[in-house]
Short mmCIF file of C-alpha atoms and ligand atoms in Angstrom, two decimals:
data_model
loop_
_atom_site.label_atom_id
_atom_site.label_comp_id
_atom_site.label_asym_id
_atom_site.label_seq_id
_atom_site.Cartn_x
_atom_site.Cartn_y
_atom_site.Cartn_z
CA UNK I 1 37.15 43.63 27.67
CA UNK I 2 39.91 40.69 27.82
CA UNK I 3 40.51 39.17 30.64
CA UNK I 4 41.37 35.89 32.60
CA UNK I 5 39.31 36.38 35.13
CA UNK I 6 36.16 34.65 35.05
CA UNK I 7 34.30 36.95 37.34
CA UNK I 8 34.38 39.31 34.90
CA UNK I 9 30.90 40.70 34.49
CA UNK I 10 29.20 42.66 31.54
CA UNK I 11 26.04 44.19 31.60
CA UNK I 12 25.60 41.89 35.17
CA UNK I 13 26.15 39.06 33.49
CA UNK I 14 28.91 36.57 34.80
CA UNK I 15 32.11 35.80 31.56
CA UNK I 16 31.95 31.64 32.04
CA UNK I 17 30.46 28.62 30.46
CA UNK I 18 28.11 27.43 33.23
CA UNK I 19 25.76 24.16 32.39
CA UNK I 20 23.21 23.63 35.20
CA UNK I 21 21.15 21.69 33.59
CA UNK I 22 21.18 18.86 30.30
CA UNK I 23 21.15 21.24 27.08
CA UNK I 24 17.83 21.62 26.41
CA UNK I 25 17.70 22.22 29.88
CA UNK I 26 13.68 21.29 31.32
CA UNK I 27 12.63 24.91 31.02
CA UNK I 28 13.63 24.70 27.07
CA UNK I 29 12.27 21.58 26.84
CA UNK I 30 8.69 22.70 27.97
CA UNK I 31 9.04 26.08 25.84
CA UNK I 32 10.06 23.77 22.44
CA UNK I 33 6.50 22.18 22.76
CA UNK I 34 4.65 25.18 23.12
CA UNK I 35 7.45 26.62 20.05
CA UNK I 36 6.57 23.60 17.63
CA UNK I 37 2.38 24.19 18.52
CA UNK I 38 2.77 27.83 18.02
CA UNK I 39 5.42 28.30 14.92
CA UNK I 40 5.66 27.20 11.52
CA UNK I 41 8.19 24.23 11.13
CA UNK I 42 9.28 25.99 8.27
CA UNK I 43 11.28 27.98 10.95
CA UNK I 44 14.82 26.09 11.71
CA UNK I 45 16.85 26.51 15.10
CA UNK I 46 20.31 25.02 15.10
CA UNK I 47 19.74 24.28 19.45
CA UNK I 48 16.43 23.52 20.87
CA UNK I 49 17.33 25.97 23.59
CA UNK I 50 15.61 29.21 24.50
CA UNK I 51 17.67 32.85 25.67
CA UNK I 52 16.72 34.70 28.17
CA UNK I 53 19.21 37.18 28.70
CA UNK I 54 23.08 37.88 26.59
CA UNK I 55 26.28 39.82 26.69
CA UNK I 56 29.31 40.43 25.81
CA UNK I 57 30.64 36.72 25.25
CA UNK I 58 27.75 34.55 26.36
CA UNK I 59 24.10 33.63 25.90
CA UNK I 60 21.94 32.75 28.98
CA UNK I 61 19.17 30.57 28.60
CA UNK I 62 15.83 30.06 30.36
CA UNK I 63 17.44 27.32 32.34
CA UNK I 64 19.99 29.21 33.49
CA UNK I 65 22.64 27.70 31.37
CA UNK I 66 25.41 30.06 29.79
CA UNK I 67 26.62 29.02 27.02
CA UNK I 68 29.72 30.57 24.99
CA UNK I 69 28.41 32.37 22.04
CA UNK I 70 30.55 31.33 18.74
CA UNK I 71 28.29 32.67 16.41
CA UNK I 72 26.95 35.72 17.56
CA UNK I 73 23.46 35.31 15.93
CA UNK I 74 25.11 34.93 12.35
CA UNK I 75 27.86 37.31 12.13
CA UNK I 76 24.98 39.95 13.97
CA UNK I 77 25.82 41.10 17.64
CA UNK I 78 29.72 42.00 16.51
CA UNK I 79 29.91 44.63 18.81
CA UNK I 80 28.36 42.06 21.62
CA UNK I 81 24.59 41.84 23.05
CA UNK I 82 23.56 44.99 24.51
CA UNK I 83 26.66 47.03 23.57
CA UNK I 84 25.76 50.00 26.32
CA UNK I 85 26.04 52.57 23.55
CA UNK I 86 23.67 50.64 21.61
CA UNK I 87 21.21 50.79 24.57
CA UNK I 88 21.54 54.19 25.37
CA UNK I 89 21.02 55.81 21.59
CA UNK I 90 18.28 53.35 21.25
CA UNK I 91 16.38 53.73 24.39
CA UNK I 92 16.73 57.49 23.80
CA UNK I 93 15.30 57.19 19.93
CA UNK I 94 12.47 55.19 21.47
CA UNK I 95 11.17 57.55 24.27
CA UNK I 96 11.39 60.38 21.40
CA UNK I 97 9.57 59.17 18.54
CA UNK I 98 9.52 55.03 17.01
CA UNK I 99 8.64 55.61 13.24
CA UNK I 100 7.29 58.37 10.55
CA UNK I 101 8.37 56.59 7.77
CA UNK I 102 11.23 58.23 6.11
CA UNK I 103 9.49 57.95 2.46
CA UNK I 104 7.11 60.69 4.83
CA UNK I 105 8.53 62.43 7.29
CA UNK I 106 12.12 62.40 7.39
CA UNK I 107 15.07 62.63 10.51
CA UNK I 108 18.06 62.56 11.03
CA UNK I 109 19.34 59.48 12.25
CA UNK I 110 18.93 57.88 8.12
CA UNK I 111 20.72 60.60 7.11
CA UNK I 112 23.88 60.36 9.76
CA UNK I 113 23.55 56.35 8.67
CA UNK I 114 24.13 57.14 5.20
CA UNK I 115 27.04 59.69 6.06
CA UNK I 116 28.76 56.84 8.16
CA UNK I 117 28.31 54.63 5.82
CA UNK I 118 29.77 56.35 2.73
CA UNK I 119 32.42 57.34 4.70
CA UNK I 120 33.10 53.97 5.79
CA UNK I 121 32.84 52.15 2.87
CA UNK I 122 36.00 51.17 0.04
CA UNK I 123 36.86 54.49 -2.02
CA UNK I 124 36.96 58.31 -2.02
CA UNK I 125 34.63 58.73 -4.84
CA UNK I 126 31.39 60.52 -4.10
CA UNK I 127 29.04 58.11 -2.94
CA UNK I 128 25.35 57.92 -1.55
CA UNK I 129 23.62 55.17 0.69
CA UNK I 130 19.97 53.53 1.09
CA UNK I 131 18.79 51.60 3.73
CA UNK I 132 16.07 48.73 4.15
CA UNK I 133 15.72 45.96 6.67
CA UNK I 134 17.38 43.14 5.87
CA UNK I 135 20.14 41.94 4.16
CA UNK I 136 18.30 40.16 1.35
CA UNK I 137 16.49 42.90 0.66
CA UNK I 138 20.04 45.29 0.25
CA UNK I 139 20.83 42.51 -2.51
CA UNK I 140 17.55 43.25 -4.53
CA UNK I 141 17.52 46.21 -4.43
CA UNK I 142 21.38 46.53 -5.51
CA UNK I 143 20.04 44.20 -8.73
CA UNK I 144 17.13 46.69 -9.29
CA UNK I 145 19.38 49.85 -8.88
CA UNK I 146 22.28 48.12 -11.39
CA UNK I 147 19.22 47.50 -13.99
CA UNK I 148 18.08 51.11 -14.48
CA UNK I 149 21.74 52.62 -14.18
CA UNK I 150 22.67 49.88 -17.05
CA UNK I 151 19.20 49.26 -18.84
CA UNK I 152 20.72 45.74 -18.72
CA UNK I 153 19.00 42.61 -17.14
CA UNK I 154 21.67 39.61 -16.94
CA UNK I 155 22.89 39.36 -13.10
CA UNK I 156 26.09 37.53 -12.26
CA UNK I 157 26.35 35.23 -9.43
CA UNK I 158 29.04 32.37 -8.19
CA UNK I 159 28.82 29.02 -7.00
CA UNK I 160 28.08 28.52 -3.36
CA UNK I 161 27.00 32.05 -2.80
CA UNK I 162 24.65 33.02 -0.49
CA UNK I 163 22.39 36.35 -0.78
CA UNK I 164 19.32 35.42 0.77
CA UNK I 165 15.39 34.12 0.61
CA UNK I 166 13.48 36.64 -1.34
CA UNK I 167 12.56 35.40 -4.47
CA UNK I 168 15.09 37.23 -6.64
CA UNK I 169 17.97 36.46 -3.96
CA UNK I 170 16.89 32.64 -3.25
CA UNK I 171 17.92 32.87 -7.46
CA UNK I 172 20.53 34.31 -6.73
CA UNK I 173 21.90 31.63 -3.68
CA UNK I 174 23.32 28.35 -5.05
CA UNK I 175 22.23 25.93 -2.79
CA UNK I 176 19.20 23.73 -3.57
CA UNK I 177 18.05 22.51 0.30
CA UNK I 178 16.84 24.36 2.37
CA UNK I 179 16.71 27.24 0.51
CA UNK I 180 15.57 26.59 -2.66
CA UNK I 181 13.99 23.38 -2.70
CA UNK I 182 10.25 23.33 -3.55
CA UNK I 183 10.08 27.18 -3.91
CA UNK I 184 10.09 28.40 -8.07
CA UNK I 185 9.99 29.48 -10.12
CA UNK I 186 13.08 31.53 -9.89
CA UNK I 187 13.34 34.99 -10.93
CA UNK I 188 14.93 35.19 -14.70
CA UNK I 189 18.37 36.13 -15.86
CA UNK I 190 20.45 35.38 -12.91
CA UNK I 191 23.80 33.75 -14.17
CA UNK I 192 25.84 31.20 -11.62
CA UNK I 193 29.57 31.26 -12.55
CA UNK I 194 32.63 29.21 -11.11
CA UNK I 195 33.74 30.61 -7.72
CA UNK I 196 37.80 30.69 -6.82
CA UNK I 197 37.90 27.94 -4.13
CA UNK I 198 41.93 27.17 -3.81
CA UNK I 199 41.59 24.00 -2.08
CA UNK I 200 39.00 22.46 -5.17
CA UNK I 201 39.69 23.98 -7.53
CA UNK I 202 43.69 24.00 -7.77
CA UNK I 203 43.71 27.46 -9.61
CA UNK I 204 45.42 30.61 -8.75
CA UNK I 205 43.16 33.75 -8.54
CA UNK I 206 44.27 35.07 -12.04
CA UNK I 207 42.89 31.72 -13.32
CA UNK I 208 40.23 31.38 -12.05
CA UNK I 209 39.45 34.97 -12.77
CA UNK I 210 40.00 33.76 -16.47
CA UNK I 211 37.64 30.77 -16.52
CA UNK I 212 34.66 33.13 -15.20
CA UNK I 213 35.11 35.92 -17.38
CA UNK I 214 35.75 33.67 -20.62
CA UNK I 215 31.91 32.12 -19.47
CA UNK I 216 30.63 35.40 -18.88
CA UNK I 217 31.96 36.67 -22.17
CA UNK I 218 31.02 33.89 -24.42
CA UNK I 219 27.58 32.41 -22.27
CA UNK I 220 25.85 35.93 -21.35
CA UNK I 221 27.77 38.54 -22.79
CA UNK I 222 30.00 41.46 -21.29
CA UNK I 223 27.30 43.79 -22.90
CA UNK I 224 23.82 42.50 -21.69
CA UNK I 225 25.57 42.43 -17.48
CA UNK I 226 23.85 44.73 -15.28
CA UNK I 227 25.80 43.49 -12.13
CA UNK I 228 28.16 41.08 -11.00
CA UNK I 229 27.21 40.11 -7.31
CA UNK I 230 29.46 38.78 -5.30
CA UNK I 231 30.70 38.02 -1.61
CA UNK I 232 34.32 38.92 -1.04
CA UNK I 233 34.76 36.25 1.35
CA UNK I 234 31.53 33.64 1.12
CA UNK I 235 29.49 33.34 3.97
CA UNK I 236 27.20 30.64 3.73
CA UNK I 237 28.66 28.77 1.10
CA UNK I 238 32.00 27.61 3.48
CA UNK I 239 33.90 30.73 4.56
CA UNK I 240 35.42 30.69 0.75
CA UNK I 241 38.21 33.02 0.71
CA UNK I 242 38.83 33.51 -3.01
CA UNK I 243 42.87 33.62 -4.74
CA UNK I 244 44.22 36.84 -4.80
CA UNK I 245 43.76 38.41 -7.68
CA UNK I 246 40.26 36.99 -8.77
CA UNK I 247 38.75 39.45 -7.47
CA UNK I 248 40.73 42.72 -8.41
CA UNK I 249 40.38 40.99 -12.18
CA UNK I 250 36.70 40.36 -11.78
CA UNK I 251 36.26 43.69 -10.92
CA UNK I 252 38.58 45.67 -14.03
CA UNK I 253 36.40 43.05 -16.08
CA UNK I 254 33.14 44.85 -15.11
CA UNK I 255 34.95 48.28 -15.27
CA UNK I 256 35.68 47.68 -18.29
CA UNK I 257 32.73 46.64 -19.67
CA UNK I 258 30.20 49.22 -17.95
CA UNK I 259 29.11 46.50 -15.65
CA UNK I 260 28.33 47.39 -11.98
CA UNK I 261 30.46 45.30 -9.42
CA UNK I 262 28.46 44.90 -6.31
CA UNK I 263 29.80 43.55 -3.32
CA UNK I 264 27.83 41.27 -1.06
CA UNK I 265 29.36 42.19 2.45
CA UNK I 266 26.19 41.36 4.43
CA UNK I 267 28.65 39.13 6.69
CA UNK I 268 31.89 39.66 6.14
CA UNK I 269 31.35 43.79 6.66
CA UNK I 270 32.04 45.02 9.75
CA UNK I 271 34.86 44.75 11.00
CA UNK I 272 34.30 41.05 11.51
CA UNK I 273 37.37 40.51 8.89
CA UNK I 274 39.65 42.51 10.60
CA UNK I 275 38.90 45.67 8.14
CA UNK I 276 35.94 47.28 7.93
CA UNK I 277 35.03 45.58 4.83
CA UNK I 278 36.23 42.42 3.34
CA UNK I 279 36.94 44.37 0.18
CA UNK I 280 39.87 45.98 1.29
CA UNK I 281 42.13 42.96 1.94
CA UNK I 282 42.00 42.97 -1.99
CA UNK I 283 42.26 46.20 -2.74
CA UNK I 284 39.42 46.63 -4.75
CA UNK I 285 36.88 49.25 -4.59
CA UNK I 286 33.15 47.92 -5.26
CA UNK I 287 30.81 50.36 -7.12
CA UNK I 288 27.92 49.09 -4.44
CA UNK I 289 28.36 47.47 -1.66
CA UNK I 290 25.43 45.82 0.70
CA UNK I 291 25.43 46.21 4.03
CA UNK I 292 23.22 44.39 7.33
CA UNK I 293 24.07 41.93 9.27
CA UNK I 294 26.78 43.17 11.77
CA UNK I 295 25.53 47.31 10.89
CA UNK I 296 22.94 47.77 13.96
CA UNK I 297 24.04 45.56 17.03
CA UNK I 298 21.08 43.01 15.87
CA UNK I 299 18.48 45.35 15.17
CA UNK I 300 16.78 45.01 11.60
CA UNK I 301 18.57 47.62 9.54
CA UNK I 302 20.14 47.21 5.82
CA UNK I 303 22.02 48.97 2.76
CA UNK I 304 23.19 49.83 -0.33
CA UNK I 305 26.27 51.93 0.05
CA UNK I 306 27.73 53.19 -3.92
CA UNK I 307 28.99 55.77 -6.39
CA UNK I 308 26.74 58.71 -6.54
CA UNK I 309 25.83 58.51 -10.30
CA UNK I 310 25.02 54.85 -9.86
CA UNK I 311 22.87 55.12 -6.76
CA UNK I 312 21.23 58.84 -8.06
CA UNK I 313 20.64 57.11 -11.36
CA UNK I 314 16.83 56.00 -9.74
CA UNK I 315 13.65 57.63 -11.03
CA UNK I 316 12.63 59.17 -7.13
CA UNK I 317 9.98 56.97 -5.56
CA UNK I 318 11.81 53.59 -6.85
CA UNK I 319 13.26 52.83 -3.54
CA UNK I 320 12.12 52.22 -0.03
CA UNK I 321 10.23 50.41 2.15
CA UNK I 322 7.85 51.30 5.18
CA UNK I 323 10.47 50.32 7.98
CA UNK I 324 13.46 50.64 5.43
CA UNK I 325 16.07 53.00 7.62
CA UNK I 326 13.68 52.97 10.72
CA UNK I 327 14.77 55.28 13.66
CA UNK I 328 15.48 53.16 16.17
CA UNK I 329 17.75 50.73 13.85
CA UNK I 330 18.99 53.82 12.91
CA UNK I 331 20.05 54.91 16.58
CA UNK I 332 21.14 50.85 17.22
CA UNK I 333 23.73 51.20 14.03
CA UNK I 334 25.10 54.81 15.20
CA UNK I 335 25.76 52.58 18.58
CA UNK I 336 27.43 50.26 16.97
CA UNK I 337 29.40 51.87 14.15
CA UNK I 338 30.30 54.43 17.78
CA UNK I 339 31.49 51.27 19.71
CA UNK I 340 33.39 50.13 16.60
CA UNK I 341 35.43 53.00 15.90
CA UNK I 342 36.46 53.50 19.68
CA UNK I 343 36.85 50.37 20.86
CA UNK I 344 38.87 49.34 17.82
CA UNK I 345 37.00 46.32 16.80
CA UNK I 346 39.49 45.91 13.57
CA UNK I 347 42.44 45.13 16.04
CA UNK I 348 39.97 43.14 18.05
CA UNK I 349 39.15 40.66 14.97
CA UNK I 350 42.38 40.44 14.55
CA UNK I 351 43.53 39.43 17.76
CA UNK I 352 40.98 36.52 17.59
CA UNK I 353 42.20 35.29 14.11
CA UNK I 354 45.90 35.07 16.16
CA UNK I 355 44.20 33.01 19.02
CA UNK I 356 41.73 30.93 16.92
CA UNK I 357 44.10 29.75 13.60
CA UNK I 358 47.09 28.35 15.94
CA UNK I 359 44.81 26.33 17.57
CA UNK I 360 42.52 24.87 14.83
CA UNK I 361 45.46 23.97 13.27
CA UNK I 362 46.56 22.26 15.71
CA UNK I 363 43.28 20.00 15.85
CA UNK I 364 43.70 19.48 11.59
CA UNK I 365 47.09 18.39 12.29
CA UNK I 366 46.53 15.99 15.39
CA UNK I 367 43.28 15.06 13.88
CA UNK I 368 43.54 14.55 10.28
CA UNK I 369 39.86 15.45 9.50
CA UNK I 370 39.96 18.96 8.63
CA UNK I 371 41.23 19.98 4.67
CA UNK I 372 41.46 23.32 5.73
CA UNK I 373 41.42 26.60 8.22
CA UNK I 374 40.56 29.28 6.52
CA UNK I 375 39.03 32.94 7.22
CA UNK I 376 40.33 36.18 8.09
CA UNK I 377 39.90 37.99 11.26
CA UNK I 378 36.71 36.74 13.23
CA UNK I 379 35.20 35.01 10.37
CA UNK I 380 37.06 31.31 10.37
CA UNK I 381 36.16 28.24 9.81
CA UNK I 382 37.29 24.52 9.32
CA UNK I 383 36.57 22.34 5.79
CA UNK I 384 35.76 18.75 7.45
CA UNK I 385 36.94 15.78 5.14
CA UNK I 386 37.09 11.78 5.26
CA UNK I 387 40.65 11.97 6.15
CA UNK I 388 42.79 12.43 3.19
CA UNK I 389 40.84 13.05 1.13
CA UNK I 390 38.67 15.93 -0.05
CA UNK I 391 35.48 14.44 0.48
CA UNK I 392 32.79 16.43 2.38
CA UNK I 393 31.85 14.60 6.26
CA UNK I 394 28.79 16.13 7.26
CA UNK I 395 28.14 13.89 9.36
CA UNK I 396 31.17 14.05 11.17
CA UNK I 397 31.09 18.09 11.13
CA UNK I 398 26.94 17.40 12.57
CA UNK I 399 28.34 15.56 15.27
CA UNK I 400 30.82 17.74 16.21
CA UNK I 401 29.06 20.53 16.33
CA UNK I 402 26.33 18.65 18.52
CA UNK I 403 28.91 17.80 20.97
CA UNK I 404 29.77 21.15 21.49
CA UNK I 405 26.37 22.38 21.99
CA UNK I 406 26.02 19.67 24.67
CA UNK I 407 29.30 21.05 26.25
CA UNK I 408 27.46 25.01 26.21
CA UNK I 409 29.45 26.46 23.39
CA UNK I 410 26.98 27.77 20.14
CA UNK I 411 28.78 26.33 17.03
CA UNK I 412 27.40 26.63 13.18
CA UNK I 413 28.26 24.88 10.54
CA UNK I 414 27.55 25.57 6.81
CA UNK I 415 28.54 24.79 3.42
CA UNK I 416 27.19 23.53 -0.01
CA UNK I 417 28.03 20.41 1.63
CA UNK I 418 27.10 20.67 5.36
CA UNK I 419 30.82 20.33 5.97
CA UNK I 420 31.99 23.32 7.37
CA UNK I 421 31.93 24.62 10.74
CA UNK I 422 32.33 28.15 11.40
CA UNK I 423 33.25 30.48 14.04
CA UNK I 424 31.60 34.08 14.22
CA UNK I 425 32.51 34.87 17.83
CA UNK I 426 31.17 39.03 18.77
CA UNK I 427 34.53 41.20 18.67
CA UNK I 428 33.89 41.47 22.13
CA UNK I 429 34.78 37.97 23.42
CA UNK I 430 36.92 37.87 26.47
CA UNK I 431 39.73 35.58 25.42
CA UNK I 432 39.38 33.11 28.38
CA UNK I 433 35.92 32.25 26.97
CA UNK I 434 37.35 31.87 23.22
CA UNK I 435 40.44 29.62 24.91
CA UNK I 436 37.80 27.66 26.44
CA UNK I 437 35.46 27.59 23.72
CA UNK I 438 38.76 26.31 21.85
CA UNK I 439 39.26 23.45 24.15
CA UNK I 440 36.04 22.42 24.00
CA UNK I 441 35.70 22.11 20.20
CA UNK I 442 39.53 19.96 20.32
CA UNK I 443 37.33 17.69 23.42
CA UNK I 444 34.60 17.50 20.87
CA UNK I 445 36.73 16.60 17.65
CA UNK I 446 38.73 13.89 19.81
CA UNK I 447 35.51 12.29 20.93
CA UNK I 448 33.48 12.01 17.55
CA UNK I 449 36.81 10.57 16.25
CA UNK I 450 37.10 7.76 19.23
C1 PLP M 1 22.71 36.66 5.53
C2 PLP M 1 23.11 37.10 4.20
C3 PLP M 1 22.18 37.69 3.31
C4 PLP M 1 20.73 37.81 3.65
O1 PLP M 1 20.53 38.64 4.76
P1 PLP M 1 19.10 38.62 5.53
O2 PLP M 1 19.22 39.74 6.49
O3 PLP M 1 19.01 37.27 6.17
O4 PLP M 1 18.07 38.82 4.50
C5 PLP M 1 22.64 38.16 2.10
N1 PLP M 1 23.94 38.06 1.76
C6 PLP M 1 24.86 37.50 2.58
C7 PLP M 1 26.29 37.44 2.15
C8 PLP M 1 24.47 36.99 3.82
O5 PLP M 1 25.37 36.41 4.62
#
């Protein structure tokens, strides 16, 4: 639903930014003491606040506050909080039956999920799907099923990327803190290359392209490469939107050479680019792609979508998972792929890039701070910089981002650096709320600068 008018309600809940209260609001306040006695500080929050009800383009809290929701729980409720066709297939799966295990008794709703999703994904080739519960999870087991179809070991992996906390994946992510740090040893032959970043690195894709496959080649080996793993636009690592061309050569390298080509879409797939996967504003056609994230309306549900030899290639038994495909995240992601396809979420992303990029351009120009807007569709962010220069401020981007909060619009930031903030608005964000959201991160930029 778009609209200007702020009356606008969605699942009962009022379209506006409404602060009644300080954020953290008293209510919050109390619950963060009983949060920090009762959970492990292990557990981050980005806002010390606490939800107690969310739709469409807000998040209300216990306080009563509702605050504009730029980051839809990372890249998670894209088709909006309580999307009513989510509700509906999943209160109806519930009432029926809530779990057999499909690795026991099977139904229907996995299978339909892997249906949609080959049919979804890059490619006419024949292709077949499994699903587990998160995304990390996806990426392992896209690494196990590349080592049997292969009987190779070496995994490829680029600077900044980002594929999870598992103990094969938190090898696999590049950043030290918080994800790393204090956790090894690291699970064996995983294989960092040099990532096409266009601002840094000054090279076209083709070039880049070049510099990674000539280390691959002469550091690992074309012939020892299960799978190169990579994100077609990176998520944590800064909203890195690689040259064209680096990744259409990346990928003819590993044809070429019998290596698998998995793409990471965990948060750039659906439909938050503007396509249904990030993949296709290249072109290329992944022989796996993972899945989770935006798939199930923000119920637990993952996947490994590929070609049919690839994905048959496992001895039976070798994947799966108690909860992996459960029945109710099964029901949540028919909702949601359902709400996607009718409600033309592609144009929707879209039409938030067109509203979003004018206007943070705006603040780079009038502000001199920002190196760069960059992002397709509803995935965009801003690189923050001493002004410039190229130099990471994090502590510029920090403050910004805590200014916002304090004005009731969720913000994230992210980046090797800390340096980045990012914009993951749900597809289903009335634009008066993203025009005011918009206004209120200029406000904040202007008054961290004064
Ligand atoms: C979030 C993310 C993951 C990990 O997903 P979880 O569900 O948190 O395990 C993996 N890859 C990418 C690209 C992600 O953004």
């Amino acid at each position: 639903m778009t609209t200007s008018d702020s009356s606008t309600l969605v699942n009962g809940i009022a379209q506006e930014r409404r602060l009644v209260t300080a954020i953290p609001g008293p209510k919050s306040v109390e619950m963060q003491k009983r949060r920090t006695g009762a959970v492990s500080a292990g557990v981050g929050a980005t806002m010390p606040i606490f939800i107690d009800r969310a739709a469409g383009g807000v998040v209300v809290d216990i306080d009563g506050n509702s605050l504009i929701d730029m980051g839809s729980g990372i890249a998670v409720t894209t088709v909006g909080n309580s999307d009513q066709g989510v509700v509906d297939r999943v209160t109806e799966q519930v009432a029926k039956f809530t779990h057999t295990c499909f690795m026991v008794t099977q139904y229907e709703g996995y299978v339909e999920v892997c249906e949609a999703l080959n049919r979804l994904t890059p490619g006419d080739h024949e292709k077949r799907s499994a699903l587990f519960n998160s995304g990390a999870e996806a990426v392992e087991n896209a690494v196990k099923i590349a080592r049997v179809y292969t009987k190779r070991q070496a995994v490829v992996v680029f600077e900044h990327g980002y594929h999870g906390r598992t103990n094969m994946t938190m090898a696999m992510t590049a950043k030290a803190a918080p994800y790393k740090t204090g956790f090894g040893p690291f699970s064996p032959e995983i294989y960092r290359m040099p990532m096409s970043y266009p601002l840094h690195d000054g090279l076209s894709g083709p070039e880049a392209a070049a510099k990674a496959i000539s280390r691959m080649s002469k550091e690992i080996g074309a012939d020892q490469i299960a799978a190169i793993v990579i994100e077609p636009i990176q998520g944590e690592g800064g909203f890195i939107v690689p040259a064209e061309g680096f990744l259409k050569d990346i990928v003819k390298f590993a044809n070429d050479n019998g290596i698998v080509f998995v793409a990471d879409e965990v948060q750039a797939g659906f439909c938050r680019t503007g396509k249904w996967f990030a993949s296709e504003h290249e072109g290329i056609v992944p022989d796996l792609i993972t899945t989770a994230k935006g798939i199930a309306g923000g119920l637990p549900l993952a996947a490994v979508t590929g070609r049919a030899e690839i994905m048959d290639s496992v001895h039976a038994g070798g994947l799966g998972g108690t909860y992996g495909g459960n029945p109710i995240a099964c029901a949540a992601a028919l909702g949601s792929i359902a709400a996607m396809e009718s409600q033309d979420m592609n144009a929707k992303a879209v039409r938030i890039e067109e509203i979003m990029r004018p206007r943070l351009e705006k603040i780079a120009e009038e502000t001199g701070v920002i190196a760069e807007v960059r992002g397709r569709g509803a995935m965009i962010a801003v690189e923050i910089t001493k002004p410039g220069t190229h130099e990471p401020d994090a502590e510029l981007t920090s403050k910004i981002a805590k200014g916002c909060h304090g004005e009731g619009v969720v913000v994230l930031t992210t980046g090797t650096y800390g340096n980045i903030l990012r914009f993951l608005p749900p597809l289903v964000m009335p634009e008066h709320l993203l025009e005011d959201a918009l206004t209120i991160i200029e406000q904040q930029f202007k008054e961290a600068l004064a």
